[in-house]
mmCIF file of C-alpha atoms in Angstrom:
data_model
loop_
_atom_site.group_PDB
_atom_site.id
_atom_site.type_symbol
_atom_site.label_atom_id
_atom_site.label_comp_id
_atom_site.label_asym_id
_atom_site.label_seq_id
_atom_site.Cartn_x
_atom_site.Cartn_y
_atom_site.Cartn_z
ATOM 1 C CA MET A 1 19.301 2.650 11.543
ATOM 2 C CA SER A 2 17.749 1.259 8.393
ATOM 3 C CA LYS A 3 16.505 3.208 5.401
ATOM 4 C CA ILE A 4 12.969 2.323 4.327
ATOM 5 C CA LEU A 5 11.317 3.356 1.077
ATOM 6 C CA PHE A 6 7.608 4.184 1.030
ATOM 7 C CA VAL A 7 6.156 3.911 -2.485
ATOM 8 C CA VAL A 8 3.002 6.030 -2.457
ATOM 9 C CA THR A 9 0.366 6.493 -5.131
ATOM 10 C CA GLY A 10 0.339 9.782 -6.995
ATOM 11 C CA ALA A 11 -3.259 9.320 -8.168
ATOM 12 C CA ARG A 12 -6.008 11.685 -7.099
ATOM 13 C CA HIS A 13 -8.888 9.624 -8.444
ATOM 14 C CA TRP A 14 -9.931 6.092 -9.324
ATOM 15 C CA THR A 15 -11.671 5.684 -12.672
ATOM 16 C CA LEU A 16 -14.813 3.579 -12.268
ATOM 17 C CA LYS A 17 -16.197 1.323 -14.989
ATOM 18 C CA ASP A 18 -18.704 3.955 -16.121
ATOM 19 C CA GLY A 19 -15.869 6.464 -16.618
ATOM 20 C CA THR A 20 -16.598 8.586 -13.552
ATOM 21 C CA GLN A 21 -13.743 9.577 -11.293
ATOM 22 C CA HIS A 22 -13.928 8.590 -7.642
ATOM 23 C CA PRO A 23 -11.740 10.967 -5.562
ATOM 24 C CA THR A 24 -9.024 9.070 -3.741
ATOM 25 C CA GLY A 25 -5.304 8.999 -2.958
ATOM 26 C CA TYR A 26 -3.513 7.089 -0.210
ATOM 27 C CA TRP A 27 -5.370 5.849 2.875
ATOM 28 C CA ALA A 28 -4.258 7.823 5.916
ATOM 29 C CA GLU A 29 -3.935 5.044 8.502
ATOM 30 C CA GLU A 30 -2.060 2.822 6.067
ATOM 31 C CA LEU A 31 0.657 5.439 5.655
ATOM 32 C CA VAL A 32 0.739 7.003 9.118
ATOM 33 C CA ALA A 33 0.658 3.854 11.271
ATOM 34 C CA PRO A 34 3.629 2.174 9.518
ATOM 35 C CA PHE A 35 5.502 5.488 9.306
ATOM 36 C CA GLN A 36 5.183 5.878 13.062
ATOM 37 C CA VAL A 37 6.205 2.264 13.666
ATOM 38 C CA PHE A 38 9.349 2.591 11.557
ATOM 39 C CA THR A 39 10.430 6.061 12.652
ATOM 40 C CA GLY A 40 9.564 5.244 16.261
ATOM 41 C CA ALA A 41 12.097 2.415 16.034
ATOM 42 C CA GLY A 42 14.720 4.884 14.807
ATOM 43 C CA HIS A 43 14.591 4.153 11.093
ATOM 44 C CA GLN A 44 14.649 6.652 8.237
ATOM 45 C CA VAL A 45 11.713 6.774 5.815
ATOM 46 C CA VAL A 46 11.980 8.111 2.258
ATOM 47 C CA VAL A 47 8.819 8.676 0.186
ATOM 48 C CA ALA A 48 8.673 8.176 -3.574
ATOM 49 C CA THR A 49 5.771 8.624 -6.009
ATOM 50 C CA PRO A 50 5.394 8.298 -9.781
ATOM 51 C CA GLY A 51 6.890 11.456 -11.218
ATOM 52 C CA GLY A 52 7.709 12.767 -7.754
ATOM 53 C CA VAL A 53 4.274 14.370 -7.404
ATOM 54 C CA PRO A 54 3.190 15.208 -3.847
ATOM 55 C CA PRO A 55 0.672 12.513 -2.884
ATOM 56 C CA VAL A 56 -2.810 13.350 -1.652
ATOM 57 C CA VAL A 57 -4.709 11.696 1.143
ATOM 58 C CA ASP A 58 -8.111 10.151 0.530
ATOM 59 C CA GLU A 59 -10.347 12.489 2.516
ATOM 60 C CA GLY A 60 -12.618 9.564 3.309
ATOM 61 C CA SER A 61 -9.809 8.095 5.375
ATOM 62 C CA LEU A 62 -9.866 11.177 7.604
ATOM 63 C CA ALA A 63 -13.577 11.011 8.385
ATOM 64 C CA ALA A 64 -14.549 10.664 12.026
ATOM 65 C CA GLU A 65 -16.526 7.500 11.327
ATOM 66 C CA ALA A 66 -13.470 5.864 9.760
ATOM 67 C CA ASN A 67 -11.317 6.555 12.802
ATOM 68 C CA GLY A 68 -13.444 5.932 15.851
ATOM 69 C CA GLY A 69 -14.294 9.584 16.381
ATOM 70 C CA GLN A 70 -13.286 13.115 15.484
ATOM 71 C CA GLU A 71 -10.425 13.272 17.972
ATOM 72 C CA ASN A 72 -8.648 10.338 16.328
ATOM 73 C CA ALA A 73 -9.370 11.771 12.873
ATOM 74 C CA ASP A 74 -7.870 15.118 13.843
ATOM 75 C CA ALA A 75 -4.777 13.404 15.259
ATOM 76 C CA LEU A 76 -4.345 11.480 12.015
ATOM 77 C CA ARG A 77 -4.598 14.656 9.936
ATOM 78 C CA GLN A 78 -2.024 16.343 12.156
ATOM 79 C CA ALA A 79 0.286 13.357 11.791
ATOM 80 C CA ILE A 80 0.081 13.682 7.999
ATOM 81 C CA ASP A 81 0.817 17.383 8.191
ATOM 82 C CA ASP A 82 3.928 16.573 10.242
ATOM 83 C CA ILE A 83 5.416 14.183 7.665
ATOM 84 C CA GLU A 84 7.759 16.429 5.701
ATOM 85 C CA GLN A 85 8.631 13.669 3.236
ATOM 86 C CA LEU A 86 5.139 13.905 1.712
ATOM 87 C CA ARG A 87 5.749 17.473 0.524
ATOM 88 C CA ALA A 88 8.682 16.734 -1.787
ATOM 89 C CA PRO A 89 8.864 13.006 -2.557
ATOM 90 C CA GLU A 90 11.489 11.312 -4.692
ATOM 91 C CA SER A 91 10.637 10.365 -8.272
ATOM 92 C CA LEU A 92 9.886 6.657 -8.430
ATOM 93 C CA GLU A 93 11.590 6.260 -11.795
ATOM 94 C CA LEU A 94 14.896 7.476 -10.288
ATOM 95 C CA VAL A 95 14.837 5.269 -7.198
ATOM 96 C CA ASP A 96 17.659 2.785 -6.686
ATOM 97 C CA PRO A 97 16.186 -0.074 -4.638
ATOM 98 C CA THR A 98 19.647 -1.219 -3.540
ATOM 99 C CA ALA A 99 19.885 1.945 -1.426
ATOM 100 C CA TYR A 100 17.106 0.749 0.897
ATOM 101 C CA ASP A 101 16.829 -1.934 3.553
ATOM 102 C CA ALA A 102 13.079 -2.444 3.096
ATOM 103 C CA VAL A 103 10.227 -1.234 0.891
ATOM 104 C CA PHE A 104 6.657 -0.499 1.939
ATOM 105 C CA TYR A 105 3.530 0.255 -0.132
ATOM 106 C CA PRO A 106 0.587 1.924 1.647
ATOM 107 C CA GLY A 107 -2.827 1.485 0.048
ATOM 108 C CA GLY A 108 -5.932 3.472 -0.734
ATOM 109 C CA HIS A 109 -7.719 3.190 -4.060
ATOM 110 C CA GLY A 110 -4.969 5.286 -5.669
ATOM 111 C CA PRO A 111 -2.705 2.308 -6.480
ATOM 112 C CA MET A 112 -5.589 0.760 -8.434
ATOM 113 C CA GLU A 113 -5.334 3.773 -10.766
ATOM 114 C CA ASP A 114 -1.593 4.285 -11.247
ATOM 115 C CA LEU A 115 0.667 1.659 -9.649
ATOM 116 C CA SER A 116 -1.302 -1.235 -11.152
ATOM 117 C CA GLY A 117 0.287 -0.399 -14.496
ATOM 118 C CA ASP A 118 3.491 1.369 -13.480
ATOM 119 C CA ALA A 119 6.637 -0.166 -14.994
ATOM 120 C CA ASP A 120 9.013 1.649 -12.619
ATOM 121 C CA SER A 121 7.118 0.303 -9.630
ATOM 122 C CA ALA A 122 7.147 -3.172 -11.185
ATOM 123 C CA ARG A 123 10.925 -3.011 -11.615
ATOM 124 C CA LEU A 124 11.363 -1.993 -7.990
ATOM 125 C CA LEU A 125 9.026 -4.720 -6.742
ATOM 126 C CA VAL A 126 10.813 -7.448 -8.661
ATOM 127 C CA GLN A 127 14.276 -6.270 -7.650
ATOM 128 C CA THR A 128 13.246 -6.027 -4.005
ATOM 129 C CA LEU A 129 11.728 -9.500 -4.100
ATOM 130 C CA GLU A 130 14.888 -10.907 -5.677
ATOM 131 C CA SER A 131 17.059 -9.194 -3.063
ATOM 132 C CA GLY A 132 15.269 -10.897 -0.184
ATOM 133 C CA LYS A 133 14.797 -7.598 1.625
ATOM 134 C CA PRO A 134 11.474 -7.097 3.463
ATOM 135 C CA LEU A 135 8.715 -5.963 1.101
ATOM 136 C CA GLY A 136 5.492 -4.784 2.727
ATOM 137 C CA ILE A 137 2.256 -4.121 0.845
ATOM 138 C CA VAL A 138 -1.139 -3.359 2.399
ATOM 139 C CA CYS A 139 -4.825 -3.210 1.446
ATOM 140 C CA HIS A 140 -5.266 -1.968 -2.173
ATOM 141 C CA ALA A 141 -1.525 -1.525 -2.753
ATOM 142 C CA PRO A 142 -1.073 -5.144 -3.950
ATOM 143 C CA ALA A 143 -2.623 -3.792 -7.160
ATOM 144 C CA ALA A 144 0.967 -2.776 -7.937
ATOM 145 C CA LEU A 145 1.848 -6.452 -8.295
ATOM 146 C CA LEU A 146 -0.281 -6.642 -11.423
ATOM 147 C CA ALA A 147 2.323 -4.582 -13.292
ATOM 148 C CA THR A 148 4.932 -7.298 -12.696
ATOM 149 C CA GLU A 149 3.227 -9.785 -15.011
ATOM 150 C CA GLY A 150 5.075 -10.513 -18.237
ATOM 151 C CA GLU A 151 4.983 -13.211 -20.881
ATOM 152 C CA GLY A 152 6.260 -15.742 -18.372
ATOM 153 C CA GLY A 153 3.847 -14.672 -15.656
ATOM 154 C CA SER A 154 4.683 -12.795 -12.456
ATOM 155 C CA PRO A 155 7.457 -13.605 -9.961
ATOM 156 C CA PHE A 156 4.783 -13.157 -7.273
ATOM 157 C CA SER A 157 2.764 -16.077 -8.641
ATOM 158 C CA GLY A 158 2.518 -18.798 -6.007
ATOM 159 C CA TYR A 159 3.159 -16.460 -3.084
ATOM 160 C CA ARG A 160 0.782 -16.493 -0.134
ATOM 161 C CA LEU A 161 -0.537 -12.973 0.242
ATOM 162 C CA THR A 162 -3.576 -10.904 1.085
ATOM 163 C CA GLY A 163 -5.166 -7.582 0.234
ATOM 164 C CA PHE A 164 -8.512 -5.801 0.256
ATOM 165 C CA THR A 165 -11.107 -8.487 -0.329
ATOM 166 C CA ASN A 166 -14.147 -8.618 -2.596
ATOM 167 C CA ALA A 167 -16.325 -8.767 0.514
ATOM 168 C CA GLU A 168 -14.746 -5.606 1.916
ATOM 169 C CA GLU A 169 -15.089 -3.757 -1.403
ATOM 170 C CA THR A 170 -18.748 -4.770 -1.500
ATOM 171 C CA GLN A 171 -19.367 -3.627 2.059
ATOM 172 C CA ALA A 172 -17.583 -0.350 1.295
ATOM 173 C CA GLY A 173 -20.119 0.202 -1.505
ATOM 174 C CA LEU A 174 -17.646 0.386 -4.390
ATOM 175 C CA ALA A 175 -17.607 -3.146 -5.803
ATOM 176 C CA GLU A 176 -20.504 -2.618 -8.190
ATOM 177 C CA GLY A 177 -18.851 0.358 -9.852
ATOM 178 C CA ALA A 178 -15.322 -1.020 -9.829
ATOM 179 C CA PRO A 179 -13.727 -1.781 -13.221
ATOM 180 C CA TRP A 180 -12.129 -4.819 -11.539
ATOM 181 C CA LEU A 181 -11.744 -6.245 -8.069
ATOM 182 C CA LEU A 182 -8.327 -6.621 -6.476
ATOM 183 C CA GLN A 183 -8.853 -10.085 -5.033
ATOM 184 C CA ASP A 184 -9.977 -11.439 -8.406
ATOM 185 C CA ARG A 185 -6.975 -9.996 -10.209
ATOM 186 C CA LEU A 186 -4.467 -11.267 -7.631
ATOM 187 C CA VAL A 187 -5.912 -14.765 -7.894
ATOM 188 C CA ALA A 188 -5.665 -14.516 -11.691
ATOM 189 C CA LEU A 189 -2.025 -13.451 -11.255
ATOM 190 C CA GLY A 190 -1.385 -16.784 -9.570
ATOM 191 C CA ALA A 191 -1.256 -15.608 -5.964
ATOM 192 C CA ASP A 192 -2.400 -17.834 -3.112
ATOM 193 C CA PHE A 193 -4.858 -15.287 -1.723
ATOM 194 C CA GLN A 194 -5.454 -15.525 2.030
ATOM 195 C CA GLU A 195 -8.821 -14.025 2.975
ATOM 196 C CA ALA A 196 -9.885 -13.348 6.562
ATOM 197 C CA GLU A 197 -13.150 -11.942 7.899
ATOM 198 C CA PRO A 198 -13.944 -8.469 6.534
ATOM 199 C CA TRP A 199 -12.159 -5.649 8.383
ATOM 200 C CA SER A 200 -10.316 -8.055 10.709
ATOM 201 C CA GLU A 201 -6.567 -7.799 11.228
ATOM 202 C CA ASN A 202 -4.829 -10.132 8.783
ATOM 203 C CA VAL A 203 -1.096 -10.162 8.074
ATOM 204 C CA VAL A 204 0.360 -12.796 5.765
ATOM 205 C CA VAL A 205 4.102 -13.437 5.531
ATOM 206 C CA ASP A 206 5.638 -15.583 2.802
ATOM 207 C CA ARG A 207 9.415 -15.488 2.674
ATOM 208 C CA SER A 208 10.339 -11.765 2.366
ATOM 209 C CA LEU A 209 6.837 -10.664 1.295
ATOM 210 C CA PHE A 210 4.655 -9.095 3.988
ATOM 211 C CA THR A 211 1.042 -8.247 3.126
ATOM 212 C CA GLY A 212 -1.914 -6.866 5.063
ATOM 213 C CA GLN A 213 -5.599 -7.144 4.214
ATOM 214 C CA ASN A 214 -6.974 -3.748 5.230
ATOM 215 C CA PRO A 215 -6.283 -0.532 7.171
ATOM 216 C CA ALA A 216 -6.415 -2.316 10.536
ATOM 217 C CA SER A 217 -3.594 -4.577 9.337
ATOM 218 C CA SER A 218 -1.158 -1.780 8.461
ATOM 219 C CA GLY A 219 0.371 -1.216 11.900
ATOM 220 C CA PRO A 220 0.675 -4.933 12.697
ATOM 221 C CA LEU A 221 2.219 -5.478 9.257
ATOM 222 C CA ALA A 222 4.889 -2.847 9.930
ATOM 223 C CA ARG A 223 5.679 -4.420 13.279
ATOM 224 C CA ARG A 224 6.181 -7.809 11.612
ATOM 225 C CA MET A 225 8.519 -6.140 9.142
ATOM 226 C CA LEU A 226 10.523 -4.649 12.002
ATOM 227 C CA GLU A 227 11.316 -8.163 13.196
ATOM 228 C CA ALA A 228 12.770 -8.971 9.780
ATOM 229 C CA ILE A 229 14.677 -5.696 9.565
ATOM 230 C CA GLY A 230 16.238 -6.526 12.904
ATOM 231 C CA SER A 231 14.576 -4.109 15.289
#
């Protein structure tokens, strides 16, 4: 049994460029699908957030239209309610990455607000990358990579990766109000951004870095990570 760390946003809103606050949090499918993949394979999942605050789900991710119907949405909400680790997460600043066999970052717009500038998250990302252990990041969560940039650049520069695209943000109706777009910032970071058709499953693996483009990619991403973990 491996021990897998989930680094989850603690943000409850995303500040748009006009200063308004767009309610958000983590995206339900991007947390639940990988959680079920990992725990279903017998692994232990530990959740950590900045400051150890209980994370909140983006209610938009629990809408019937986002899940192929109300029945699926209700099942997703129940799955969240059943994850005890979300009620009392670890504090990110106290996490020792050497205690884990893999690290996973679910998305949602929340990481654009907090993890994009979080030094503790940056430390964990860099140490995990250097260790060669599987590091999975999906959708908007690659925003956390922006915090790894220093005077000499980012250790993630040159990596093939993906994330929520400009086209998807535009189709979701939030690009115009966004203070910045994730794809643009990752390209500026030096990443080799791999864009697929909007909303299509897209998992990109480069060495120990596993990334997924959107919610539909979260389960497949976790299954690719399982291969590397040895399950």
